[in-house]
Amino acid sequence: MTQEATLQEYEFDAVVIGAGGAGMRAALQLTEAGHKVAMISKVFPTRSHTVAAQGGINAALGNVTEDKWQWHMYDTIKGSDYLGDQDAIEFMCREANQIVRELEHFGVPFSRLENGKIYQRAFGGQSQNYGEKQAKRTCAAADRTGHAILHSLYQQNLRAGTEMFVEHFALDLIIDDDETVCGVLIQNLHDSALKAVWAKHVLLATGGAGQIFRTNSNASINTGDGLGMVQRAGIPLQDMEFWQFHPTGVAGKGMLISEATRGEGGILRNADGEAFMVRYAPKVKELASRDVVARAIAVEVEEGRGCGPQKDHVLLDLTHLPHDVIENRLPGIRDISRTFLGIDPIEAPIPIFPTCHYMMGGIPTNLNGQVVKPDIPYPENRSGQSVDTQIPVPGLYAIGECACVSVHGANRLGGNSLLDIIVFGRKAAQEIGKQLQNNPEIATRPFQHNLNALLQRYQRWLQTSPSESAHDSVFAIAADMQKIMESGCGVFRDHQHMQQTVEQLRQLEQRFAQVQIQDDSAVFNFERCSALELENLLAVAKATACSALAREESRGAHTRVDFSERDDENWLKHSLFYPQNESILFKPVNRQPTQHAPFEPQKRVY
Amino acid sequence: MQILIDRYNPQSDSAPYTQTYHLNDAEVGEDTMLLELLQQLRIQDPTLGFRSSCQEGVCGSDGMNVNGNNCLSCITLVKPLGDKIHIRPLPSFPIIKDLIVDMQLFYDQYKNVEPFLKGDEHLSRDPEHEILQTPEEREKLDGSYECILCACCSSSCPSFWWNPDLFPGPAALLAANRFVIDSRDITTIDRLESLDKAEKAFRCRHIQNCTAACPKGLNPSRAIQGLKHAIVKNRS
Ligand SMILES: Cc1cc2nc3c(=O)[nH]c(=O)nc-3n(C[C@H](O)[C@H](O)[C@H](O)COP(=O)(O)OP(=O)(O)OC[C@H]3O[C@@H](n4cnc5c(N)ncnc54)[C@H](O)[C@@H]3O)c2cc1C
Ligand code: SF4
Ligand code: SF4
Ligand code: FES
């Protein structure tokens, strides 16, 4: 039997790819509105990486300190190093209060204040009155906020009866000859059955891609699949040079120690026991923006003030905090520290070092979650040019960490991602709902489409090579990629190293074109799944390295040793990477919020 | 060091068998977790099947039975396990492949207890206010809401082994109790009545295997005891 004969087909109004916070919020909205929806996830929904989010979600509820969405907006724009789109940031901050209360109504067990309201803690980069005093804006369920939100959303989807394809892997977007996205090709991991899921609207919510770096805080499933899919569909990726290195990863391992530790009063110390942050951010010290703190730690280590026999980390000291703060507000952190380091933070400080954490860039979208691309036919010939007009890709939406709307610009504030995924999860679903109502007649299944080509592409993974004859492997290429990215595109960057990185990535692409897998099993073929993921990771890595090489300035998390200043005159713009010819186009940053006066770029001091 | 893994590929094996891998002790550090070791083995033998995701004990993907105890491989240190480690899939579930089991019944039981907040209609629609809850009321949820659905508990529960289709099992009952004790939920009586059956809450014999097995340190057995008290009190 050929592949096609065995292909199962389904039809939906909308299909959501991803069951993290973003995907589940969107699916819930669509199901409740009575649409025929499917939610697809390569893991059981509550195993998605939103579950790992610790510290909390931002909203200017003002439960602890006086607060306004306008201040949240200011902080987010400043935190983004002015690269964030001000209309999108304004929208997100204005929605935040309702979004968090809605989550509470969904059952999220937020920690509480004496008056019964949601507990809020301090996080980095938060201020009252446009930079005056520290604000407490991060709504928390102890230090398990992501778990609390993800499980509540899964529970609500159970209640609503959302149809789910669990442990199904999405391979590629199905596109018709008008370049309308009309479905997705997926594979059941249980038996390798391929399925064509036709839909009027396809929503990508596939999360991050931290696995391009060796040391990271991400789940092994965070492989940028949605980004790979859109690149193969000819859609560019935006701002891929901006990766957040979280200041406090467990040294040598990478798992996260939440910013909540510093919000609750934790202090960073170098080998001399000095609380060094005062030298880098005199006013707010430990609670400066993440890019600032991560650089400070890297400099301390670089200049020989690192701790431990290798002098390769610094210490996060919580020992002075009241025990009940650690027990009640930071129990998950205490668990992680005890499990992975054998250290109880009540008794001893935690060795930490920056770890790759979050992708600020991603699939370009507008405020409605619609994927957009420049309104030009041949990007290859236009490398370096700025294109003002962006047009939606019909049928395609993206939300959450895989998307770039862009609310985080060059540096994300802690607590703003959980907000982003829920705000735009709901918004995109509302937009799809509106479209379904306005154009009920669009057919799901077109006459001309690329499905055969997609199936053809997949054929190569049906051939296996016996292990004796294998010279190379998917795992070896992945490990090399992680090393290459870490050495060339880490916290500090320069032209020479990045140029080398790009060349090494090209070699990896060639190795990938040759590599074969050994496992021919149809049941949970993990090696094949890894191969499909690696293809996506390589696309993300390449987009990152090329975009980073092109941007000759330092902004937010993108720190160039050879261009150490921010250059607003030439670089206050988003980059768009096309893999064809590795060309990069630019688009302007939005500075037209609708309710608040625009914020002009200022020097960032904390 | 010897690693024994129970393996089964439904396409080629008629029954599960045990495969032995040998590892150089030097490759295992004081801080090496079992999941890292499995990942190493998979590089050698890409056909080895097991689930994982977060690698830090919060997603619940990698429940397995190691030297007779259920655990999450990602937060289980290798060294203390000794020179001979025997890894089996979670007991009582149908095996799909190697260490990957079919958890459908477990998920169905979870779904059956209606594990979602049913708050006051009016308050739940009010976008301007949260439903208030005192810190004391909220504290009651500690020890229940943290469940990661790894199934280590249910897979060690004799009552669940015998009747996985009837008895909800410790994880589902823990979830049921989590909503019974949530001050915001207004359907407490309905919840208690639906669990007041011989094969529901009262099938639990408090053998406490579940509590011993929970890698997150939760105590389903105690929660079920509380649930039973509430049910009995509700009858009168
Ligand atoms: C350790 C950690 C702590 C964090 N803490 C915070 C915090 O305190 N506050 C905050 O605001 N942010 C935090 N973040 C960031 C935030 O958690 C993430 O950015 C956010 O949860 C991403 O959500 P998502 O829904 O976009 O993606 P995810 O939750 O990653 O979900 C992605 C989904 O896509 C599915 N998927 C992916 N590829 C495929 C495919 N090919 N086929 C089918 N399905 C696929 C996956 O199965 C999964 O269901 C933290 C991040 C980490 C790593
Ligand atoms: S205490 Fe109850 S639920 Fe737990 S293992 Fe025993 S019978 Fe099962
Ligand atoms: S109660 Fe514990 S063992 Fe049982 S599913 Fe939840 S986390 Fe796992
Ligand atoms: S991999 Fe997530 S709990 Fe072990």
Short mmCIF file of C-alpha atoms and ligand atoms in Angstrom, two decimals, chain B residues 60 72 106 143-144 146-154 170-172 174 210-211 213-220, ligand 3:
data_model
loop_
_atom_site.label_atom_id
_atom_site.label_comp_id
_atom_site.label_asym_id
_atom_site.label_seq_id
_atom_site.Cartn_x
_atom_site.Cartn_y
_atom_site.Cartn_z
CA GLY B 60 4.85 13.76 34.54
CA LEU B 72 10.16 9.71 37.52
CA PHE B 106 -6.01 6.61 33.95
CA GLY B 143 -0.82 18.98 48.47
CA SER B 144 -3.53 18.41 45.85
CA GLU B 146 0.45 20.07 42.44
CA CYS B 147 -0.37 16.63 40.97
CA ILE B 148 1.36 16.14 37.61
CA LEU B 149 -0.69 13.13 36.43
CA CYS B 150 2.33 10.86 36.25
CA ALA B 151 0.33 7.82 37.42
CA CYS B 152 3.07 6.54 39.72
CA CYS B 153 0.42 6.32 42.46
CA SER B 154 -2.41 4.63 40.60
CA PRO B 170 -5.60 7.73 43.89
CA ALA B 171 -4.77 10.43 41.33
CA ALA B 172 -8.39 10.91 40.24
CA LEU B 174 -6.97 13.38 44.81
CA CYS B 210 0.05 5.60 46.45
CA THR B 211 1.52 8.00 48.97
CA ALA B 213 4.96 6.13 45.30
CA CYS B 214 4.22 9.80 44.65
CA PRO B 215 7.40 11.46 43.36
CA LYS B 216 5.97 14.88 44.19
CA GLY B 217 5.55 14.02 47.87
CA LEU B 218 1.77 14.30 47.72
CA ASN B 219 -0.47 12.22 49.93
CA PRO B 220 -3.43 10.84 47.98
S1 SF4 C 3 -0.63 12.05 43.02
FE1 SF4 C 3 1.57 12.02 42.78
S2 SF4 C 3 1.98 10.00 41.90
FE2 SF4 C 3 -0.17 10.36 41.64
S3 SF4 C 3 -0.34 11.19 39.58
FE3 SF4 C 3 -0.23 12.92 41.01
S4 SF4 C 3 1.92 13.44 41.10
FE4 SF4 C 3 1.80 11.41 40.19
#
